[in-house]
Short mmCIF file of C-alpha atoms and ligand atoms in Angstrom, two decimals:
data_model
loop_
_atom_site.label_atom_id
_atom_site.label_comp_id
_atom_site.label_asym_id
_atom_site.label_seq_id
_atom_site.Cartn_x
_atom_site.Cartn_y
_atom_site.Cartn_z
CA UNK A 64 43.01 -30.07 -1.83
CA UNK A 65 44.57 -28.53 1.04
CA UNK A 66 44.39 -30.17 4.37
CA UNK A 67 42.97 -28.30 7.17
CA UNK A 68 45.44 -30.38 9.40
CA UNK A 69 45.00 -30.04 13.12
CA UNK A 70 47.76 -31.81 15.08
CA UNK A 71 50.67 -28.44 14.73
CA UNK A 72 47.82 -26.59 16.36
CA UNK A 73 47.17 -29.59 18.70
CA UNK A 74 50.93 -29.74 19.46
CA UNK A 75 51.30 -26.02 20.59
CA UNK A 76 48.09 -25.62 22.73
CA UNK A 77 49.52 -28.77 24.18
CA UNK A 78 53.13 -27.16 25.02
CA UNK A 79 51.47 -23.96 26.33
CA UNK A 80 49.12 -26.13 28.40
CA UNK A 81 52.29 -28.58 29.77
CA UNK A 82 54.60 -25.42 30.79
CA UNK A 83 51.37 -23.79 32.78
CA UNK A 84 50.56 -27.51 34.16
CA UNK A 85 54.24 -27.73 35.44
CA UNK A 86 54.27 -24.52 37.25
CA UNK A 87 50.91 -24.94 39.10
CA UNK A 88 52.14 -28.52 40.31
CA UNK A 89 55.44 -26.41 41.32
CA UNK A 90 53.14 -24.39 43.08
CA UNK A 91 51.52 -26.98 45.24
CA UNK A 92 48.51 -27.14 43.17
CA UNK A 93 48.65 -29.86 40.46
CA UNK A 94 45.75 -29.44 38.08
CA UNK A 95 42.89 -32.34 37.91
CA UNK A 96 40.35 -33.24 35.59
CA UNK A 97 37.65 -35.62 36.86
CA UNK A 98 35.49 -37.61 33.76
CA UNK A 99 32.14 -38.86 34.69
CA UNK A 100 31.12 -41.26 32.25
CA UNK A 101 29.61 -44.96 32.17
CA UNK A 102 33.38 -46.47 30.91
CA UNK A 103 30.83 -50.24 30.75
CA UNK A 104 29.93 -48.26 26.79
CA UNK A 105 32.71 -49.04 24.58
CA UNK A 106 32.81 -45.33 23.07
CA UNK A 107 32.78 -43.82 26.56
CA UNK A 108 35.85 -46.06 27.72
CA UNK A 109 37.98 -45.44 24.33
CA UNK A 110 37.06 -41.74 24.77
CA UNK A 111 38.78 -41.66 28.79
CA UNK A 112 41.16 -43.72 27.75
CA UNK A 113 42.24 -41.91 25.51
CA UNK A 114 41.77 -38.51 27.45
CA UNK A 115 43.29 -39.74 30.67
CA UNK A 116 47.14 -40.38 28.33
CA UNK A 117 46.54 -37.26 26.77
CA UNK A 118 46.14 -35.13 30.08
CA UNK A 119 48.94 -37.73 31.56
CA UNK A 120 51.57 -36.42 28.87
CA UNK A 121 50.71 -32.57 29.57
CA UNK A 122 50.81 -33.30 33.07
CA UNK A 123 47.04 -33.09 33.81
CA UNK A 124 46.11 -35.84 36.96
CA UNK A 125 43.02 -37.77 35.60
CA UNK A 126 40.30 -39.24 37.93
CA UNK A 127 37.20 -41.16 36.53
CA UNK A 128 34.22 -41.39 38.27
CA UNK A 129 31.54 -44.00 37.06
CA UNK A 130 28.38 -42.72 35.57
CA UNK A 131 25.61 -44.10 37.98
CA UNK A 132 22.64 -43.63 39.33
CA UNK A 133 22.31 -40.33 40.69
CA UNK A 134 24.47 -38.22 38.33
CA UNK A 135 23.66 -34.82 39.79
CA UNK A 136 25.01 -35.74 43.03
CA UNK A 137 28.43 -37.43 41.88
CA UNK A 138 28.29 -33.94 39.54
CA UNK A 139 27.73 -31.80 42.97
CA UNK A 140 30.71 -33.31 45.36
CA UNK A 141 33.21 -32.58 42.24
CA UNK A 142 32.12 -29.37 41.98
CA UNK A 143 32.84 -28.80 45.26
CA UNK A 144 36.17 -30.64 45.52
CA UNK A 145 38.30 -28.14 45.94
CA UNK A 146 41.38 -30.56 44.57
CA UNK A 147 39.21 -31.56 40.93
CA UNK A 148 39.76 -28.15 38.55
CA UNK A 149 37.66 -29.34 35.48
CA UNK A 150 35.02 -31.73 35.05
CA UNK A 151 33.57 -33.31 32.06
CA UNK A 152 30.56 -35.50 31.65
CA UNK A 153 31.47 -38.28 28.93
CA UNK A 154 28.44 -39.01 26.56
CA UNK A 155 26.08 -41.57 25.49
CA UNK A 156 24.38 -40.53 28.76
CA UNK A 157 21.45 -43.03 29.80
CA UNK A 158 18.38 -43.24 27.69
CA UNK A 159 16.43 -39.76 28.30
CA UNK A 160 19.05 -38.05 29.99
CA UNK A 161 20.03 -34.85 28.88
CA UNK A 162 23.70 -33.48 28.90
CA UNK A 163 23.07 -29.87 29.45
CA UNK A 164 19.94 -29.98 32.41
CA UNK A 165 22.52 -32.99 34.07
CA UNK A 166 25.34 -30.04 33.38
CA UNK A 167 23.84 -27.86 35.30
CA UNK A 168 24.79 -29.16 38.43
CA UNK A 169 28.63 -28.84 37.49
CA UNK A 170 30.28 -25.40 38.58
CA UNK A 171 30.60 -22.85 35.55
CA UNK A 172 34.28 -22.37 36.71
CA UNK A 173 35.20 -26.38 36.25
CA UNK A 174 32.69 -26.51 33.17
CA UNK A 175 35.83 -27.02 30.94
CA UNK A 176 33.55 -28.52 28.13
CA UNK A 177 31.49 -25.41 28.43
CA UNK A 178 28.27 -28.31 28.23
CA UNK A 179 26.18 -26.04 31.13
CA UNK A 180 23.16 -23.91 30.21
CA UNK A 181 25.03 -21.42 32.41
CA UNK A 182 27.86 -22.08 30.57
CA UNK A 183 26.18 -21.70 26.97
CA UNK A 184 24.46 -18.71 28.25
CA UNK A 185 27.68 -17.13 29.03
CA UNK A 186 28.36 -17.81 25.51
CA UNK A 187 25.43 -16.15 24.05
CA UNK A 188 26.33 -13.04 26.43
CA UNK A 189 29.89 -12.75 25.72
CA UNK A 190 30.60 -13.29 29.47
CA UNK A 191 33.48 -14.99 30.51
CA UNK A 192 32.72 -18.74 30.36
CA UNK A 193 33.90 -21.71 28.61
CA UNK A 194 32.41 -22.85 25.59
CA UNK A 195 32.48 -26.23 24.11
CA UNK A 196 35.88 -27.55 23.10
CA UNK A 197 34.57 -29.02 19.91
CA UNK A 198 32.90 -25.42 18.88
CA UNK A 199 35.97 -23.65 19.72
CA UNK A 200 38.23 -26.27 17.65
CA UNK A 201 36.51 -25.57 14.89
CA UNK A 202 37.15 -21.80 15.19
CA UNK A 203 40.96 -22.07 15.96
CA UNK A 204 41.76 -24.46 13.20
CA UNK A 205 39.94 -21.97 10.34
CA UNK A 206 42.28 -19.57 12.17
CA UNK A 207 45.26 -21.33 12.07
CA UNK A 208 44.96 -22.09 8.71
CA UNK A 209 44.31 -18.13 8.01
CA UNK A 210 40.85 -18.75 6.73
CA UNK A 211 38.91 -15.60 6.87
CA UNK A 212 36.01 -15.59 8.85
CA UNK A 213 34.39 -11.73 8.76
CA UNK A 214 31.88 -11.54 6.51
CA UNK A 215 32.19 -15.11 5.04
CA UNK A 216 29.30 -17.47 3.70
CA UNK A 217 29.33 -19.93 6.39
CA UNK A 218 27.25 -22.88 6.71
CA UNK A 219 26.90 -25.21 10.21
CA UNK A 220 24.93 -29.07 9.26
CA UNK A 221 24.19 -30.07 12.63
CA UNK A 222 21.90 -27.86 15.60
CA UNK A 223 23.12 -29.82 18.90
CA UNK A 224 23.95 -27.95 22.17
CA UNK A 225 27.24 -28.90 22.30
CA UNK A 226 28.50 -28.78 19.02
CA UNK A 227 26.02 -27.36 16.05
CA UNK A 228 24.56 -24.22 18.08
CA UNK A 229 28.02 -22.97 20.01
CA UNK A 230 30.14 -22.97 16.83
CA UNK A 231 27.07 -20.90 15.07
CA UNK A 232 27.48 -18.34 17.90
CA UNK A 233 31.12 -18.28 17.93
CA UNK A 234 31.22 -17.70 13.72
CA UNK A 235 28.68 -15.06 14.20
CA UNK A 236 30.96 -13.39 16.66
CA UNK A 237 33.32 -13.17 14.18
CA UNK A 238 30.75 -11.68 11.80
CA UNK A 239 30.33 -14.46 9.76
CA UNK A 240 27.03 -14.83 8.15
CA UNK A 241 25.76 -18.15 9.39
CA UNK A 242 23.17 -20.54 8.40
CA UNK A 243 21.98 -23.86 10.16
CA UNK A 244 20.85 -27.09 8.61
CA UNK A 245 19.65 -29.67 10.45
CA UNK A 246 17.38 -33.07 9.54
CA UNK A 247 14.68 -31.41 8.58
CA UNK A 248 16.02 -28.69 6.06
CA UNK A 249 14.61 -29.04 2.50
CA UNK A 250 17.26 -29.80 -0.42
CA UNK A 251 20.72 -29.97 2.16
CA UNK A 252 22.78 -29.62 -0.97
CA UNK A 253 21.14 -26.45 -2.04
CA UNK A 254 21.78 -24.79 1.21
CA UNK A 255 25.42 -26.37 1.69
CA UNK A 256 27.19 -25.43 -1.75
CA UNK A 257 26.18 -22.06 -1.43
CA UNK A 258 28.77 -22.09 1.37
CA UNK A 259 32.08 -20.59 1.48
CA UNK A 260 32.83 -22.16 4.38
CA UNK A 261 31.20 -25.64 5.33
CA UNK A 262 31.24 -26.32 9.06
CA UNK A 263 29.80 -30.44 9.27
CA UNK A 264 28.58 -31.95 12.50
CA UNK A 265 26.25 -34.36 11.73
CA UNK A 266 27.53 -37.61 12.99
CA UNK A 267 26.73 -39.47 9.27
CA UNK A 268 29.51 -41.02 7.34
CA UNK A 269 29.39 -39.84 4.30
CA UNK A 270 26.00 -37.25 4.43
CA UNK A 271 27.90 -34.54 2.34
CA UNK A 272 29.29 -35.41 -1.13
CA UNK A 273 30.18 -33.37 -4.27
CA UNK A 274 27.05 -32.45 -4.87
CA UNK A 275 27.35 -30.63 -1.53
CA UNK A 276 30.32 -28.54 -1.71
CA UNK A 277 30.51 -25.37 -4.26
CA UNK A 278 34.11 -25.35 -5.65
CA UNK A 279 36.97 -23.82 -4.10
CA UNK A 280 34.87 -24.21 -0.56
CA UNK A 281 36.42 -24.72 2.82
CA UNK A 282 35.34 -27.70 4.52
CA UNK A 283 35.50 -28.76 8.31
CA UNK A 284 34.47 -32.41 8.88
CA UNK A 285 33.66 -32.42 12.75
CA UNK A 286 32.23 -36.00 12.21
CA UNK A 287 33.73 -38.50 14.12
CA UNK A 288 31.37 -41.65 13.29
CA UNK A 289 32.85 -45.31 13.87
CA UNK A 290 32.55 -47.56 10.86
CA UNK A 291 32.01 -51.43 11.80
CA UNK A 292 35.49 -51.67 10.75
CA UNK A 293 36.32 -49.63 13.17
CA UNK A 294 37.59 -47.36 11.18
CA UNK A 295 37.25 -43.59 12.16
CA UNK A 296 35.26 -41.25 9.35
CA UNK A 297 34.09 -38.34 8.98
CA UNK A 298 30.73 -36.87 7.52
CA UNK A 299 32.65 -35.48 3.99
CA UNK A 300 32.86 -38.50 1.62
CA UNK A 301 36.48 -38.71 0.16
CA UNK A 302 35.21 -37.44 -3.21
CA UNK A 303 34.68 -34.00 -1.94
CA UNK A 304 38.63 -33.33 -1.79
CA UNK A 305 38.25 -33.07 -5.81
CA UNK A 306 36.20 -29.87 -5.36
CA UNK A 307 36.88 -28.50 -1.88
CA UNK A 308 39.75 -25.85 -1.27
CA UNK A 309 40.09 -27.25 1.61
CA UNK A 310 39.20 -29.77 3.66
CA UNK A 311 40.22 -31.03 7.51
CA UNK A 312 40.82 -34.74 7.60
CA UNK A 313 39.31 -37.20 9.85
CA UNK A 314 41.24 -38.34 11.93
CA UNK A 315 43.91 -35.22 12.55
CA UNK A 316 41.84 -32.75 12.05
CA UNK A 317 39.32 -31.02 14.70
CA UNK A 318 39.57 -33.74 16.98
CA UNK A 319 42.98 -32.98 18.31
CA UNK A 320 42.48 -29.72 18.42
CA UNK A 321 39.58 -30.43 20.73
CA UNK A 322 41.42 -32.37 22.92
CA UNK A 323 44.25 -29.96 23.58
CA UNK A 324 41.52 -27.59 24.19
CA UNK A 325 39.89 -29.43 26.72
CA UNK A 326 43.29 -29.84 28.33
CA UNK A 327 43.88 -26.10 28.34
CA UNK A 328 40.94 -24.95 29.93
CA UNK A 329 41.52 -27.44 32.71
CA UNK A 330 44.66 -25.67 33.67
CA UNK A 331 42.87 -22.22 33.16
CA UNK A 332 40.15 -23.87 35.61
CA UNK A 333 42.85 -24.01 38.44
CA UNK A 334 43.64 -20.76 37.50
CA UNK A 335 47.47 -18.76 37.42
CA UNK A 336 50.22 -20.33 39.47
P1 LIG B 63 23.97 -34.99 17.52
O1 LIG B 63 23.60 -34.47 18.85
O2 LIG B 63 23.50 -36.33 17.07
O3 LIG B 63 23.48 -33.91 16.44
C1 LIG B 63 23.55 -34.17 15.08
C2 LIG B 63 22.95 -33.00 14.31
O4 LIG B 63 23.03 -33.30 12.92
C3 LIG B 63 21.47 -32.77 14.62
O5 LIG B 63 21.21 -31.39 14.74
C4 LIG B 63 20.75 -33.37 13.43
O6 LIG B 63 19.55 -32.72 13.08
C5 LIG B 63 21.76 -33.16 12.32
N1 LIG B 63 21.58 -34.17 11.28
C6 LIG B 63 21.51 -35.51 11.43
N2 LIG B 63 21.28 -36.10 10.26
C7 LIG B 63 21.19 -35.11 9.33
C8 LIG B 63 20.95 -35.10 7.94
N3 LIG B 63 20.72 -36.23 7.25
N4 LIG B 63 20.92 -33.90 7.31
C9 LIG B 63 21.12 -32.76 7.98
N5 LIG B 63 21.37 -32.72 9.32
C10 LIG B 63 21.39 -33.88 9.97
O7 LIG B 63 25.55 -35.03 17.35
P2 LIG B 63 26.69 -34.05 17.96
O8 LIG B 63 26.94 -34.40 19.37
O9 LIG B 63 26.41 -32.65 17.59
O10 LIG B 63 27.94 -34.55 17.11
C11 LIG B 63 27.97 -34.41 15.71
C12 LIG B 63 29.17 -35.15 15.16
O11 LIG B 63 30.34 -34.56 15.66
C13 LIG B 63 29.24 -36.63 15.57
O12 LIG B 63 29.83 -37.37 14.53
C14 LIG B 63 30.17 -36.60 16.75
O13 LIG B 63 30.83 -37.84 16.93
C15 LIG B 63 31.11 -35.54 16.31
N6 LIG B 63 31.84 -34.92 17.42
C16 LIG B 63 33.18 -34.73 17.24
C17 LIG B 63 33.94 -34.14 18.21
C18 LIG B 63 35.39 -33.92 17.96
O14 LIG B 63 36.12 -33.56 18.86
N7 LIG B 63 35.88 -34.08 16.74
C19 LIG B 63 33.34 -33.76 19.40
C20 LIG B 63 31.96 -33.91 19.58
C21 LIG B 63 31.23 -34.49 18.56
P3 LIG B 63 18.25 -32.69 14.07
O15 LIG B 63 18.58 -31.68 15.13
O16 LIG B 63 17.15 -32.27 13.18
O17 LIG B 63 18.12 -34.09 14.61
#
């Protein structure tokens, strides 16, 4: 099977973001990401730990701002801190909070995660906006690895805002033919290997298996689930690399590529040099 690898991309979204990173610091106006997220959840810290090195080695400044109380208000004075370029709110949020309506207090032009219903209406309009890094990840690494997307037999397992929905717009802007399971579609497996491109994001180890994947089929694993091994897995079982075409591993796959992305459109935030 071939490996949809995503750390080459990764490395030269990276490169492109450090040389633009250098010359708006040259410039007098160093770019800064601020992460709102409650770093007490072990997921939550890993995840700004380990975006704060990776903005720190494409010389992004990082500052973290705990995820209390009034969320809307700590989401308000970055917004309008004219020194913070991007802002990103780090899930699990509390119980019965939801990511987009809490989104919407961060400005569009620091959305970098593109998590805003402004933003993801600017996505369904084909304005200029950000959309999520995740969705877009997915997109560049068929790219990269010259999958063709026009016309192609795509299906997307997985509806949420941030990841299931944007990457179903962003496929049918480049005239794929998409279709969307979710929990509640009838016979997954029927649906999925009638794919010629599989697009999972799920967030269950192991939810799509042979059975799943016609062969020949491309397959993107956007699962990222944590096994109490800690191991990292994805939502492809191994056994799928006997039939897919393809298939991007987990980890190295979309998740660098999502990070770099992140990266890039905080030093797009703060705008040319
Ligand atoms: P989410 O909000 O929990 O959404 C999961 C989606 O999968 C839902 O639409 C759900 O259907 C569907 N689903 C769950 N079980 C299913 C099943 N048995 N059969 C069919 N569909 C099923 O998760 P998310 O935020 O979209 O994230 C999805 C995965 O991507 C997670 O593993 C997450 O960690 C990973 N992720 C990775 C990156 C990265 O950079 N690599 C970034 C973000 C997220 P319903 O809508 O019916 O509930």
């Amino acid at each position: 099977v071939r490996s949809l690898s995503g750390r080459e991309l990764a490395g030269q979204i990276r490169a492109a973001t450090a040389d633009l990173a250098a010359r708006l610091t040259a410039a007098g106006s160093p770019p800064r990401l601020a992460i709102v997220a409650a770093t007490a959840d072990e997921s939550s810290a890993w995840y700004v730990r380990s975006l704060t090195r990776a903005a720190d080695k494409v010389g992004i400044a990082c500052q973290v701002a705990e995820l209390v109380e009034d969320i809307s208000k700590t989401l308000s004075m970055l917004s309008a801190d004219p020194l913070v370029h991007g802002i990103i709110l780090a899930t699990p949020l509390p119980d019965g909070a939801r990511l987009a309506a809490l989104a919407e207090a961060i400005d569009p032009a620091k959305d970098v995660d593109g998590a805003s219903p402004a933003s993801l209406g600017r996505l369904m309009t084909g304005e200029r906006g950000f959309a999520p890094a995740t969705a877009e990840a997915v997109v560049r690494l068929l790219d990269y690895h010259g999958v063709a997307l026009g016309g192609t037999r795509v299906v997307v397992v997985g509806r949420s805002a941030i990841v299931g929905k944007p990457v179903t717009h962003l496929l049918l802007d480049r005239d794929a033919t998409v279709t969307v399971c979710h929990s509640r579609t009838r016979d997954l497996a029927s649906v999925t290997s009638s794919a010629e491109v599989l697009v999972v994001a799920a967030g269950r180890p192991g939810l799509i298996g042979v059975d799943h994947v016609a062969p020949g089929a491309i397959v993107v694993d956007v699962g990222t689930n944590v096994l109490e091994s800690g191991e990292l897995t994805g939502d492809v079982a191994p056994e799928v690399a006997a039939v897919a075409g393809a298939l991007s591993p987990v980890p190295g796959g979309v998740g660098p590529v999502t990070t770099a992305l992140l990266l890039q459109h905080v030093v797009e935030a703060a705008g040319p040099p």
